Amino acid sequence: EAGVVQSPRYKIIEKKQPVAFWCNPISGHNTLYWYRQNLGQGPELLIRYENEEAVDDSQLPKDRFSAERLKGVDSTLKIQPAELGDSAVYLCASSLDGWGNYGYTFGSGTRLTVV
Amino acid sequence: GQQVMQIPQYQHVQEGEDFTTYCNSSTTLSNIQWYKQRPGGHPVFLIQLVKSGEVKKQKRLTFQFGEAKKNSSLHITATQTTDVGTYFCAGNYGGSQGNLIFGKGTKLSVKP
């Protein structure tokens, strides 16, 4: 079984430029999460999807961040424009149910560096 | 908002010594999960605890959930160099929120 696939693995951009991250969850996992992990910290939730519906985006900085999950499978997370403080690892995760009762499966993440 | 506190932040042990990390929430948890993140890697699910006072074991790892469902611990017996990484607890508060709130993690280093 393929795991959660994320791309790109690394991204370096200049501030004020746009950037996008892509995630393909485990087949059959209807719940998808985007987390941000700063160095030395735990992951922090940005947005949670149930199928194609964003059910919790309360922590998403909506002035510059956007996300979509068309058709309830793949998802993209976009930042426009990027700021220096956005440098972090962006993790995508999926779970079998909406409560994560069987654990979350994380992708390898995208390490973003904004210079 | 809800927070999960985890201590210690760092732990350095000699190989063969035991290791324990503690997790605490100010409010009752629906369940708690533990993850391990190797250096340069991503969090990997270890276990979920649901019941009050629950104890689960995985080889040298012992996980406990407090009676009040507000705290949890992970204990590793006789650490090995393969145990190196950061251990996160993640609390689920249930209700309409199925999201996990992660602690800041405990970074374990093991000296051979």
Short mmCIF file of C-alpha atoms in Angstrom, two decimals:
data_model
loop_
_atom_site.label_atom_id
_atom_site.label_comp_id
_atom_site.label_asym_id
_atom_site.label_seq_id
_atom_site.Cartn_x
_atom_site.Cartn_y
_atom_site.Cartn_z
CA GLU A 1 0.00 0.00 0.00
CA ALA A 2 1.42 3.37 -0.99
CA GLY A 3 1.67 5.87 1.82
CA VAL A 4 0.78 9.53 1.77
CA VAL A 5 2.66 11.11 -1.11
CA GLN A 6 3.77 14.73 -1.02
CA SER A 7 5.65 16.86 -3.48
CA PRO A 8 7.93 18.63 -3.79
CA ARG A 9 10.22 17.37 -1.06
CA TYR A 10 12.05 20.68 -0.81
CA LYS A 11 11.29 24.18 -2.02
CA ILE A 12 13.31 27.37 -1.79
CA ILE A 13 11.63 30.58 -2.84
CA GLU A 14 12.12 34.29 -2.42
CA LYS A 15 9.73 36.17 -0.19
CA LYS A 16 6.61 37.50 -1.87
CA GLN A 17 6.65 34.65 -4.37
CA PRO A 18 3.84 32.07 -4.53
CA VAL A 19 4.33 28.39 -3.70
CA ALA A 20 2.15 25.32 -3.85
CA PHE A 21 2.35 21.91 -2.22
CA TRP A 22 0.63 18.75 -3.38
CA CYS A 23 -0.61 15.75 -1.41
CA ASN A 24 -2.07 12.39 -2.38
CA PRO A 25 -3.52 10.58 0.62
CA ILE A 26 -3.82 6.86 1.21
CA SER A 27 -6.54 5.34 -0.94
CA GLY A 28 -9.77 5.11 1.02
CA HIS A 29 -8.77 7.72 3.59
CA ASN A 30 -11.49 10.33 3.39
CA THR A 31 -9.99 12.64 6.00
CA LEU A 32 -7.01 14.74 5.00
CA TYR A 33 -5.02 17.19 7.11
CA TRP A 34 -2.42 19.82 6.42
CA TYR A 35 -0.06 20.51 9.30
CA ARG A 36 2.84 22.92 9.63
CA GLN A 37 5.84 21.98 11.70
CA ASN A 38 8.35 24.59 12.75
CA LEU A 39 11.82 23.55 13.80
CA GLY A 40 11.82 21.93 17.21
CA GLN A 41 8.04 22.08 17.53
CA GLY A 42 5.13 19.72 17.17
CA PRO A 43 2.91 19.76 14.09
CA GLU A 44 0.19 22.42 14.11
CA LEU A 45 -3.04 21.91 12.20
CA LEU A 46 -3.77 24.25 9.31
CA ILE A 47 -6.83 22.64 7.76
CA ARG A 48 -8.84 19.42 7.85
CA TYR A 49 -10.90 17.98 5.01
CA GLU A 50 -13.66 15.42 5.09
CA ASN A 51 -13.83 14.34 1.47
CA GLU A 52 -13.87 17.62 -0.46
CA GLU A 53 -15.25 19.72 2.38
CA ALA A 54 -12.97 21.80 4.58
CA VAL A 55 -14.48 21.10 8.00
CA ASP A 56 -11.91 22.99 10.05
CA ASP A 57 -9.83 25.82 8.62
CA SER A 58 -9.81 27.96 11.73
CA GLN A 59 -6.00 27.91 11.96
CA LEU A 60 -5.38 28.65 8.31
CA PRO A 61 -4.04 32.20 7.71
CA LYS A 62 -6.58 32.98 5.05
CA ASP A 63 -5.02 36.23 3.92
CA ARG A 64 -2.22 34.33 2.22
CA PHE A 65 -2.97 30.61 2.50
CA SER A 66 -5.49 28.66 0.49
CA ALA A 67 -6.21 24.99 0.05
CA GLU A 68 -8.38 22.81 -2.07
CA ARG A 69 -9.29 19.18 -2.34
CA LEU A 70 -11.14 18.75 -5.57
CA LYS A 71 -12.93 15.42 -5.98
CA GLY A 72 -12.06 14.55 -2.41
CA VAL A 73 -8.75 12.88 -3.17
CA ASP A 74 -5.63 14.95 -3.92
CA SER A 75 -5.11 18.24 -2.18
CA THR A 76 -3.04 21.34 -2.75
CA LEU A 77 -1.95 23.97 -0.27
CA LYS A 78 -0.91 27.36 -1.60
CA ILE A 79 0.82 30.35 -0.09
CA GLN A 80 0.72 33.68 -1.87
CA PRO A 81 2.71 35.71 -1.17
CA ALA A 82 5.19 33.82 0.98
CA GLU A 83 6.82 35.51 3.96
CA LEU A 84 10.06 34.69 5.75
CA GLY A 85 8.09 33.32 8.69
CA ASP A 86 6.46 30.70 6.49
CA SER A 87 9.67 28.69 6.42
CA ALA A 88 8.72 25.33 7.91
CA VAL A 89 7.91 21.75 7.01
CA TYR A 90 4.41 21.33 5.61
CA LEU A 91 3.03 17.92 6.41
CA CYS A 92 0.03 16.24 4.86
CA ALA A 93 -1.68 13.42 6.73
CA SER A 94 -4.68 11.22 6.17
CA SER A 95 -6.76 9.01 8.41
CA LEU A 96 -9.27 6.25 7.89
CA ASP A 97 -12.00 7.97 9.89
CA GLY A 98 -12.78 11.54 10.87
CA TRP A 99 -11.51 11.00 14.40
CA GLY A 100 -8.12 9.57 13.59
CA ASN A 101 -8.99 6.52 15.66
CA TYR A 102 -6.48 4.41 13.79
CA GLY A 103 -3.81 7.05 13.79
CA TYR A 104 -2.75 9.55 11.22
CA THR A 105 -0.45 8.58 8.38
CA PHE A 106 1.87 11.42 7.52
CA GLY A 107 3.64 12.09 4.27
CA SER A 108 7.34 12.94 4.13
CA GLY A 109 6.53 16.62 4.08
CA THR A 110 7.67 19.60 2.03
CA ARG A 111 10.46 21.62 3.57
CA LEU A 112 9.89 25.24 2.58
CA THR A 113 12.63 27.83 2.88
CA VAL A 114 11.71 31.44 2.18
CA VAL A 115 14.70 33.71 1.58
CA GLY B 1 -7.48 26.97 23.41
CA GLN B 2 -6.68 23.37 24.16
CA GLN B 3 -3.04 22.60 24.77
CA VAL B 4 -1.03 19.51 25.35
CA MET B 5 2.09 20.01 27.42
CA GLN B 6 4.96 17.58 27.13
CA ILE B 7 8.10 17.21 29.25
CA PRO B 8 11.00 17.02 29.17
CA GLN B 9 11.92 18.83 25.98
CA TYR B 10 15.19 16.93 25.68
CA GLN B 11 16.54 13.74 27.21
CA HIS B 12 20.03 12.38 26.82
CA VAL B 13 20.59 8.84 28.03
CA GLN B 14 23.27 6.20 27.92
CA GLU B 15 22.33 3.14 25.92
CA GLY B 16 20.65 0.67 28.23
CA GLU B 17 19.13 3.32 30.49
CA ASP B 18 15.40 3.87 30.73
CA PHE B 19 13.53 6.86 29.33
CA THR B 20 10.18 8.43 30.14
CA THR B 21 8.27 11.31 28.60
CA TYR B 22 5.14 12.84 30.11
CA CYS B 23 2.16 14.50 28.53
CA ASN B 24 -0.47 16.62 30.26
CA SER B 25 -3.70 18.33 29.27
CA SER B 26 -5.69 20.81 31.36
CA THR B 27 -8.95 19.32 30.10
CA THR B 28 -10.15 15.76 29.67
CA LEU B 29 -9.08 14.00 26.52
CA SER B 30 -11.18 11.67 24.42
CA ASN B 31 -8.07 9.73 23.54
CA ILE B 32 -4.36 10.25 23.17
CA GLN B 33 -1.95 9.08 20.52
CA TRP B 34 1.82 8.77 20.45
CA TYR B 35 4.07 9.34 17.47
CA LYS B 36 7.78 8.95 16.82
CA GLN B 37 9.69 11.19 14.44
CA ARG B 38 13.19 10.15 13.46
CA PRO B 39 15.69 12.90 12.62
CA GLY B 40 14.79 14.26 9.18
CA GLY B 41 11.68 12.12 9.06
CA HIS B 42 7.98 12.51 9.56
CA PRO B 43 5.80 11.51 12.54
CA VAL B 44 4.91 7.82 12.61
CA PHE B 45 1.94 6.56 14.58
CA LEU B 46 2.84 4.33 17.52
CA ILE B 47 -0.33 3.78 19.52
CA GLN B 48 -3.67 5.13 20.69
CA LEU B 49 -4.99 5.04 24.26
CA VAL B 50 -8.70 5.47 24.85
CA LYS B 51 -9.74 4.10 28.23
CA SER B 52 -9.13 5.64 31.63
CA GLY B 53 -6.09 4.00 33.26
CA GLU B 54 -5.22 2.09 30.12
CA VAL B 55 -1.76 0.56 29.82
CA LYS B 56 -0.39 -0.80 26.56
CA LYS B 57 2.97 -2.34 25.76
CA GLN B 58 4.93 -2.64 22.56
CA LYS B 59 8.10 -4.62 23.24
CA ARG B 60 10.23 -2.22 25.34
CA LEU B 61 7.70 0.63 25.14
CA THR B 62 4.98 1.07 27.78
CA PHE B 63 2.21 3.61 27.31
CA GLN B 64 -0.13 4.75 30.07
CA PHE B 65 -3.26 6.88 30.10
CA GLY B 66 -4.17 8.54 33.38
CA GLU B 67 -7.30 7.76 35.36
CA ALA B 68 -8.67 11.23 34.71
CA LYS B 69 -7.73 11.02 31.02
CA LYS B 70 -5.70 14.20 31.32
CA ASN B 71 -2.20 12.79 31.29
CA SER B 72 -0.19 10.10 29.64
CA SER B 73 3.32 8.72 29.63
CA LEU B 74 5.64 6.74 27.41
CA HIS B 75 8.35 4.67 29.03
CA ILE B 76 11.14 2.95 27.15
CA THR B 77 13.06 0.25 28.97
CA ALA B 78 16.74 -0.28 28.19
CA THR B 79 17.06 2.25 25.40
CA GLN B 80 18.84 1.39 22.19
CA THR B 81 20.39 3.67 19.58
CA THR B 82 17.44 2.86 17.31
CA ASP B 83 15.17 4.65 19.80
CA VAL B 84 16.69 8.02 18.86
CA GLY B 85 14.12 10.55 17.70
CA THR B 86 11.42 12.88 18.93
CA TYR B 87 8.39 11.42 20.66
CA PHE B 88 5.14 13.35 20.40
CA CYS B 89 1.93 12.89 22.26
CA ALA B 90 -1.19 14.12 20.50
CA GLY B 91 -4.49 14.67 22.23
CA ASN B 92 -7.92 14.28 20.76
CA TYR B 93 -10.65 16.22 22.56
CA GLY B 94 -13.52 14.54 20.76
CA GLY B 95 -16.88 16.22 20.36
CA SER B 96 -17.09 18.07 17.08
CA GLN B 97 -13.34 18.29 16.91
CA GLY B 98 -11.62 15.26 15.55
CA ASN B 99 -8.31 17.04 15.32
CA LEU B 100 -5.17 16.00 17.11
CA ILE B 101 -3.37 18.61 19.17
CA PHE B 102 0.32 17.76 19.29
CA GLY B 103 2.67 18.43 22.15
CA LYS B 104 6.07 19.95 21.45
CA GLY B 105 7.73 16.58 21.75
CA THR B 106 10.60 15.09 23.70
CA LYS B 107 13.82 14.68 21.77
CA LEU B 108 15.67 11.55 22.83
CA SER B 109 19.33 11.04 22.16
CA VAL B 110 21.07 7.80 23.08
CA LYS B 111 24.79 7.56 23.64
CA PRO B 112 26.24 4.15 22.72
#
